[in-house]
Amino acid sequence: MRVSLNWLKEYVDIDVPAEELACRMTMLGLEIEAVERTGDAIREVYIGKILSIDPHPDADKIVVCKTDVGGEAPLQICCGARNMKVGDKVPTAVVGAVLPGGFEISRRKMRGVESQGMMCSAKELGLGEDIDGLMILPEDTPVGADARQVLGLDDVIFEIEVTPNRGDWASMIGVARELAALFRKQVRIPKVEFVESGPAASQLSSVTVEDAELCPRYLGRVLTSLRVGPSPKWLTQRLLAAGQRPINNIVDITNYVLLETGHPLHAFDYDKLIENRIVVRRATEDEVIRTLDGQERPLRPEMLVIADARVAQCVAGVMGGATSEVGETTTRVFLESAYFNPVSIRRTSRALGLITESSQRFQRGADPEMARFAIDRAAALMQDIAGAVVAPGVLDAYPQPLEQKEVKLRYSRTHALLGAEVSPDDQRNILERLGFVCAARDADSCTLRVPTWRHDVTHGEADLIEEIARLHGYEKVPTTLPRVRQNEQVFAPQEGRVRQLRHFLVGQGLSELYNWTFSCPQDLARARLDGAGAEMVLLENPLSEKHAGMRTTLVPGLLQAAAYNVNRGLSDIAVFEIGPVYRLAGVEALPTQELRLGVLLSGVPEAPHWGQQTRSADFYDIKGYAEAVLDFFGAEVAFDPVARDTFQAGQCACIRAVGKEIGTAGKIAKTVAKDFDVEADLFVLELDLESLLSLPVLRPQFQPVPAFPPSLRDLAVLVDRVTPAGALLAAVENAGGKLLHQAEIFDVYAGERIPSGKKSVAINLIFQSPERTLTDKDTEKSLQKIMKQLETQFGAQRR
Amino acid sequence: MQLQIELEILRASAVASIEQASDLKLLEELRVQFLGRKGQVTEILRGLTQLPAEERPSVGQTANVVKTAIAEALELRKATLEAAVDHAQAEREQVDLSLPGRRRRKGHMHVISQVTEEVLQIMFELGFQIATGPDIETEYYNFDSLNTPADHPARDSHDTFFVKPGVVLRTHTSPVQMRVMERAKPPVAIVAPGRVYRVDLDASHSPMFNQIEGLLVDEGVSFADLKGTIMLFVHRFFSKETQIRFRPHFFPFTEPSAEVDISCTICKGQGCRVCKGSGWSELLGCGMVHPEVFRYAGYDYEKYTGFAFGFGIDRIAMQRHAISSISYLFENDLRFLEQF
Ligand SMILES: [Zn+2]
């Protein structure tokens, strides 16, 4: 809402500068989005008087004028307009002047004739669409005066954000009321004076409200013998300041009263109404209306319309119909001022996709009492400006006047809620300044009647305390620290584990990603994860096709992040993401949400160093991260070979821990990488964290430190190339018995020195006894047993 | 007498050859030659027994003096030679100190995670604990129970993603408030970080972003406590010099409600393009928990009061680290991620 300071001053005395006012309004809750000084865009424009008009020697469409702007000598100005005559007063921009849009006036020649300035049209001054020619000012305008003052461009406009609870702020009087309360002044409500004559309104028309629930109050007046024409300057200026386009005097007056009172009015052309009467009803099935913007709009039975005897003439509270629009030929008007049900207006406005000044005000709740003032105010202005004859009487359908609420305030509660001392007198005084009326009081409390415009006061005492806090000033409330007590019913230890894991992974050299959690079935198809698509949670109103639903896996996001970076020349990638995936869970239940970890590697996995050769990431890098994470959680893990379309055959492991499959690791299949626009090798790990997070935190139990030295042995065996080293190791551990403390593979070799189809696996063995120092005989015995087992199980030969 | 002269001569020649010994191996040979079991000094000493008894003490004394002198010379020379060896090794092993050291790959925690943790840490120290709720939320928790019934105009400003009737992507972290209050009786003191969603996309809006919610309910909690808590938080998170102002605002689920501005982190309150010349930038929304919310939670509004606050993690991360566009946060450009 645009609030003109000049206009505001008509309703309340303001004696602080505009900057301070803006600040005070902000601290009152009237958030100022922008402050605009109307004259700011204009400099060095003065009122000039045209002394002579002569033809240009070289151009038909240009004349050469001499214009007096109060300087030493008149200015010679070339001008393309035609609408002026000698003696006219016009706004004149002199050399060095600036016009809206930053347009600067300089001395220049037009077809050989010097021009020392420019005489301006209204449009050039940013004052409207008038393109007929120069802006001709009244005869008594003083020559040489600053055009900004003359044209009312010395105004300050505050752009106010009206919060949804305070519909009453969306008007000049509403803002004035608030400021009057703040500055302890009186609001000046304009006096309404007009003469009623001729046949009574009730003889000329009637109002039938068929649905009083959607329309609790409907007021109508009939005005005749009026002349539709342009509005006077003061009126158009007000509308322009508020950001509205002047149309004609009747429409402008309804808009003006809307801005002044916050109460929307509508003027029908009385003669276009069938039987000249009004029926307030719900739309019928298949009813259509052509609204003022020229659109045909199908209506639905839950929408309220203002109809004549037969057809809908207006979508109630939202927009008028084109048929009964007030135009140049209109001489009689039916003027409407109503109070509509806010919810109904909101629904209709949303259903039609039609948000208007009117609908916005009604949906926040108008003031049923203001309806009467507004209609009279408009009638008076129409009489004044358009010469209307006002038919005696108001048609007022208000079967069940809205009850005025009363709220009790305990002074001590204010203190408890705010933690600030405000005296009972001050508390009551603040509310009274805001228009609340004290109905009863005692030493500890008072009961206040709520003003009809305060729809936000619905929950009682707290609403009043908020008002007291606001006017008292939030800045005056002291600052204290609360006593904070805890509650055992709220405890989420897993969150702490997730934060630890994040630090752990960062310490392992990975950088963290944050992807949007949206996805789409096509993403899954590209990642060859089509199966998951059926479980995807889809959005009714997605941002785009690409964000049609919620992700079921982290993999596509990881691949997209890889593509983003690879395509920008960043080839060494080691990243992770911890985040949720979502899955449909039946018709009734909310979708499930499960925390996952994703890791992606590409390029060189280690920090490069001048002293060592770089190598590219391979399967064992991604497996290493999987092992590290499982180790972090203290979980036993198995990697089983598995075939998945997302991954390259032979380089994909299904990860098993805590008794189930909890993830996958491997090399992304070339075709998949290509579909994500990446040529490089990509290694991906995805783990379900939920089951790991629910594992008990590892609390290691002390084992005695060995008192006797270990005995170390290396064992190298030849086996078939396809024999899994892991199986070999498991057999070693099994056969090694109690004395075998540890077995680790330290070398795997296949090549020239080895028969083809074979590989050599070298295992480092540590034998250890807690009771004694082992002899060679002890270890040799164990070693024999191990070797025998390997021979029978794998056909292994010792090297 | 003869023997004493021999000893002196031996000393002179031994010391001379020791001082000229060029390496440790030679020095060891000299030690054996002079002091070894079959060494020259030993040989001489062995001859003592043939001397007349009265000569023995003085010759013996001389012999010991000579022995000691040679031993000292050996020690001295050994030390010198060892130092030379060390020096030579140091020379050989000299490094170029200016070459980079060997390091592990450095990982970077996302700035959102970093800021979240920092906020949590501050709140933990104040005694709050963490609580969570689902991203896909019912309208009941996201709106209705927070005093925002269907057709409430405040719903307009939320630009909600709908999953199906009654189910939305949560538009704020506030539903966690109700989920916690439903299962826990007061006192309650929680912080709830999480992803939230709105249908909005431009330089300052992302359809997914991150918020943190705070809720304290107990006997005697006041607006002054809210102010104090927020102020402490701002002073810790930004700086002690940061100015704060509370101004009235509207949220359906708090009353009184406030928006909190802090002095613009770019211009320090002088006014700049970022803060539209006001010197302030919006930080968070907060207020005293609305009686209607307590009614939904089944809390006694006469006995308990509470405050709640919520703010965008992304926004404060951007404010503090001067990040110009929110899109950087979710683009995953390594050149961005590695700055933090
Ligand atoms: Zn600034």
Short mmCIF file of C-alpha atoms in Angstrom, two decimals, chain A residues 123-355:
data_model
loop_
_atom_site.label_atom_id
_atom_site.label_comp_id
_atom_site.label_asym_id
_atom_site.label_seq_id
_atom_site.Cartn_x
_atom_site.Cartn_y
_atom_site.Cartn_z
CA LYS A 123 4.05 12.34 -19.20
CA GLU A 124 7.52 13.81 -19.35
CA LEU A 125 7.16 14.78 -15.70
CA GLY A 126 6.02 11.31 -14.81
CA LEU A 127 2.50 12.48 -14.09
CA GLY A 128 0.39 10.26 -16.28
CA GLU A 129 -0.33 9.23 -19.80
CA ASP A 130 -1.40 12.62 -21.20
CA ILE A 131 0.26 12.75 -24.61
CA ASP A 132 -1.92 15.44 -26.14
CA GLY A 133 0.84 17.95 -25.72
CA LEU A 134 2.20 20.32 -23.11
CA MET A 135 0.83 20.39 -19.61
CA ILE A 136 -1.11 23.66 -19.54
CA LEU A 137 -1.36 25.02 -16.00
CA PRO A 138 -3.96 27.37 -14.51
CA GLU A 139 -3.54 31.06 -15.39
CA ASP A 140 -2.76 32.13 -11.86
CA THR A 141 0.29 29.84 -11.55
CA PRO A 142 3.27 32.04 -10.61
CA VAL A 143 5.98 32.31 -13.28
CA GLY A 144 9.41 31.07 -12.16
CA ALA A 145 8.03 28.92 -9.35
CA ASP A 146 9.55 25.47 -8.80
CA ALA A 147 7.31 23.06 -10.67
CA ARG A 148 7.62 20.44 -7.94
CA GLN A 149 5.71 22.55 -5.45
CA VAL A 150 3.14 23.70 -7.96
CA LEU A 151 2.49 20.15 -9.14
CA GLY A 152 2.39 18.63 -5.68
CA LEU A 153 5.60 16.76 -6.27
CA ASP A 154 6.93 17.61 -2.83
CA ASP A 155 5.30 14.53 -1.41
CA VAL A 156 6.80 11.52 0.33
CA ILE A 157 5.29 8.14 -0.46
CA PHE A 158 5.71 5.30 2.01
CA GLU A 159 5.36 1.86 0.55
CA ILE A 160 3.86 -0.13 3.41
CA GLU A 161 3.69 -3.89 3.75
CA VAL A 162 0.34 -4.64 5.34
CA THR A 163 0.52 -7.85 7.38
CA PRO A 164 -2.37 -10.30 6.82
CA ASN A 165 -3.84 -9.67 10.26
CA ARG A 166 -4.16 -5.93 9.88
CA GLY A 167 -6.47 -5.33 6.92
CA ASP A 168 -7.46 -2.07 8.58
CA TRP A 169 -4.01 -0.67 7.81
CA ALA A 170 -4.74 -0.81 4.09
CA SER A 171 -6.31 2.66 4.18
CA MET A 172 -5.35 6.25 4.87
CA ILE A 173 -7.67 6.47 7.85
CA GLY A 174 -6.36 3.17 9.17
CA VAL A 175 -2.77 4.39 9.09
CA ALA A 176 -3.82 7.75 10.50
CA ARG A 177 -5.58 6.03 13.40
CA GLU A 178 -2.43 4.15 14.25
CA LEU A 179 -0.25 7.25 14.09
CA ALA A 180 -2.76 9.23 16.13
CA ALA A 181 -2.54 6.55 18.81
CA LEU A 182 1.24 6.69 18.68
CA PHE A 183 1.57 10.46 18.76
CA ARG A 184 -1.40 10.97 21.09
CA LYS A 185 -3.34 13.02 18.53
CA GLN A 186 -6.87 13.00 17.21
CA VAL A 187 -7.88 11.47 13.88
CA ARG A 188 -9.79 13.85 11.61
CA ILE A 189 -12.50 11.88 9.85
CA PRO A 190 -13.77 13.98 6.92
CA LYS A 191 -17.20 15.57 7.37
CA VAL A 192 -19.79 14.16 5.04
CA GLU A 193 -22.36 16.68 3.81
CA PHE A 194 -24.75 16.32 0.93
CA VAL A 195 -28.37 16.97 0.05
CA GLU A 196 -30.87 14.19 -0.63
CA SER A 197 -33.67 14.96 -3.06
CA GLY A 198 -36.14 13.45 -5.52
CA PRO A 199 -37.75 10.00 -5.23
CA ALA A 200 -36.53 7.81 -2.38
CA ALA A 201 -33.95 5.12 -3.02
CA SER A 202 -36.44 2.50 -1.92
CA GLN A 203 -38.74 3.60 -4.76
CA LEU A 204 -35.97 3.46 -7.33
CA SER A 205 -34.42 0.14 -6.36
CA SER A 206 -34.31 -2.70 -3.89
CA VAL A 207 -31.75 -5.03 -2.32
CA THR A 208 -32.42 -8.71 -1.71
CA VAL A 209 -29.75 -10.67 0.13
CA GLU A 210 -30.30 -14.37 -0.43
CA ASP A 211 -27.18 -15.49 1.38
CA ALA A 212 -26.61 -13.48 4.52
CA GLU A 213 -23.81 -15.76 5.61
CA LEU A 214 -21.63 -14.73 2.69
CA CYS A 215 -22.93 -11.17 2.78
CA PRO A 216 -23.73 -10.04 6.33
CA ARG A 217 -24.35 -6.46 5.28
CA TYR A 218 -25.27 -4.78 1.99
CA LEU A 219 -25.83 -1.05 1.59
CA GLY A 220 -27.01 0.70 -1.54
CA ARG A 221 -27.65 4.25 -2.70
CA VAL A 222 -29.08 5.57 -5.94
CA LEU A 223 -27.58 8.64 -7.54
CA THR A 224 -29.12 10.31 -10.59
CA SER A 225 -28.51 13.16 -13.02
CA LEU A 226 -24.78 12.80 -12.76
CA ARG A 227 -22.21 13.69 -15.41
CA VAL A 228 -19.42 11.23 -16.00
CA GLY A 229 -16.19 12.99 -16.95
CA PRO A 230 -12.58 13.43 -15.94
CA SER A 231 -11.80 13.90 -12.28
CA PRO A 232 -10.51 17.17 -10.85
CA LYS A 233 -6.78 17.51 -10.47
CA TRP A 234 -6.67 17.04 -6.70
CA LEU A 235 -8.42 13.70 -7.08
CA THR A 236 -6.24 12.39 -9.91
CA GLN A 237 -3.15 13.48 -7.98
CA ARG A 238 -4.23 11.47 -4.96
CA LEU A 239 -4.87 8.39 -7.05
CA LEU A 240 -1.58 8.73 -8.91
CA ALA A 241 0.26 9.13 -5.60
CA ALA A 242 -1.34 5.87 -4.47
CA GLY A 243 -0.30 4.22 -7.71
CA GLN A 244 -3.71 4.05 -9.33
CA ARG A 245 -4.73 5.14 -12.80
CA PRO A 246 -7.52 7.72 -13.01
CA ILE A 247 -10.46 6.52 -15.14
CA ASN A 248 -13.48 8.79 -14.72
CA ASN A 249 -14.92 10.79 -11.86
CA ILE A 250 -17.37 8.13 -10.65
CA VAL A 251 -14.90 5.23 -10.70
CA ASP A 252 -12.19 7.50 -9.33
CA ILE A 253 -14.40 8.48 -6.40
CA THR A 254 -15.06 4.85 -5.48
CA ASN A 255 -11.32 4.18 -5.67
CA TYR A 256 -10.58 7.28 -3.65
CA VAL A 257 -12.98 6.28 -0.91
CA LEU A 258 -11.48 2.79 -0.98
CA LEU A 259 -8.03 4.21 -0.37
CA GLU A 260 -9.29 6.62 2.25
CA THR A 261 -11.46 4.25 4.28
CA GLY A 262 -10.19 0.84 3.23
CA HIS A 263 -13.73 -0.02 2.30
CA PRO A 264 -14.28 -1.18 -1.30
CA LEU A 265 -17.29 0.29 -3.12
CA HIS A 266 -18.78 -0.57 -6.45
CA ALA A 267 -20.78 1.67 -8.80
CA PHE A 268 -23.20 0.03 -11.22
CA ASP A 269 -24.78 1.78 -14.15
CA TYR A 270 -28.31 1.82 -12.73
CA ASP A 271 -29.94 1.68 -16.15
CA LYS A 272 -28.06 -1.50 -17.14
CA LEU A 273 -29.49 -3.41 -14.19
CA ILE A 274 -32.49 -5.46 -15.19
CA GLU A 275 -35.45 -4.18 -13.16
CA ASN A 276 -32.99 -1.74 -11.58
CA ARG A 277 -32.63 -3.89 -8.55
CA ILE A 278 -29.98 -5.89 -6.72
CA VAL A 279 -30.02 -9.53 -5.71
CA VAL A 280 -27.12 -10.85 -3.65
CA ARG A 281 -26.93 -14.57 -4.28
CA ARG A 282 -24.67 -17.48 -5.08
CA ALA A 283 -23.84 -18.02 -8.73
CA THR A 284 -25.90 -20.64 -10.50
CA GLU A 285 -24.48 -23.71 -12.19
CA ASP A 286 -22.91 -22.75 -15.56
CA GLU A 287 -23.29 -19.02 -14.94
CA VAL A 288 -20.68 -16.91 -16.72
CA ILE A 289 -19.75 -13.29 -16.26
CA ARG A 290 -17.64 -10.95 -18.36
CA THR A 291 -15.63 -8.96 -15.85
CA LEU A 292 -14.33 -5.40 -16.22
CA ASP A 293 -11.05 -6.67 -17.63
CA GLY A 294 -12.98 -8.13 -20.57
CA GLN A 295 -12.52 -11.78 -19.54
CA GLU A 296 -15.33 -14.31 -19.66
CA ARG A 297 -15.29 -16.06 -16.32
CA PRO A 298 -17.20 -19.23 -15.51
CA LEU A 299 -18.67 -19.07 -12.01
CA ARG A 300 -19.34 -21.81 -9.48
CA PRO A 301 -22.23 -22.12 -7.02
CA GLU A 302 -19.97 -21.46 -4.01
CA MET A 303 -19.17 -18.00 -5.39
CA LEU A 304 -21.19 -15.00 -4.34
CA VAL A 305 -22.41 -12.63 -7.05
CA ILE A 306 -24.23 -9.33 -7.12
CA ALA A 307 -26.98 -9.78 -9.67
CA ASP A 308 -29.83 -7.77 -10.99
CA ALA A 309 -33.22 -9.41 -11.40
CA ARG A 310 -31.70 -11.94 -13.76
CA VAL A 311 -27.95 -12.05 -14.34
CA ALA A 312 -24.77 -11.66 -12.35
CA GLN A 313 -23.43 -8.14 -12.64
CA CYS A 314 -20.47 -8.42 -10.31
CA VAL A 315 -18.32 -11.07 -8.67
CA ALA A 316 -19.02 -9.91 -5.14
CA GLY A 317 -16.09 -8.14 -3.58
CA VAL A 318 -13.71 -9.19 -6.34
CA MET A 319 -14.48 -7.48 -9.65
CA GLY A 320 -17.41 -5.81 -11.38
CA GLY A 321 -19.03 -6.99 -14.59
CA ALA A 322 -18.53 -5.28 -17.91
CA THR A 323 -22.26 -4.97 -18.68
CA SER A 324 -23.10 -2.57 -15.90
CA GLU A 325 -19.78 -0.71 -16.01
CA VAL A 326 -20.04 3.03 -15.50
CA GLY A 327 -19.15 4.77 -18.77
CA GLU A 328 -19.45 8.13 -20.48
CA THR A 329 -23.17 7.69 -21.13
CA THR A 330 -24.03 6.77 -17.56
CA THR A 331 -26.32 9.24 -15.78
CA ARG A 332 -27.67 7.10 -12.96
CA VAL A 333 -25.63 4.96 -10.60
CA PHE A 334 -26.40 2.28 -8.06
CA LEU A 335 -23.69 2.57 -5.43
CA GLU A 336 -22.78 -0.51 -3.38
CA SER A 337 -21.06 -0.69 -0.02
CA ALA A 338 -21.06 -4.13 1.53
CA TYR A 339 -19.41 -6.38 4.05
CA PHE A 340 -18.62 -9.81 2.63
CA ASN A 341 -17.47 -12.98 4.31
CA PRO A 342 -13.64 -12.90 4.17
CA VAL A 343 -13.18 -16.63 3.55
CA SER A 344 -15.67 -16.67 0.69
CA ILE A 345 -13.93 -13.73 -0.98
CA ARG A 346 -10.55 -15.38 -0.58
CA ARG A 347 -11.74 -18.62 -2.12
CA THR A 348 -13.45 -16.91 -5.03
CA SER A 349 -10.49 -14.68 -5.69
CA ARG A 350 -8.13 -17.65 -5.70
CA ALA A 351 -10.43 -19.83 -7.79
CA LEU A 352 -10.69 -17.12 -10.44
CA GLY A 353 -7.03 -16.17 -10.18
CA LEU A 354 -8.21 -12.62 -9.69
CA ILE A 355 -6.56 -10.58 -6.95
#
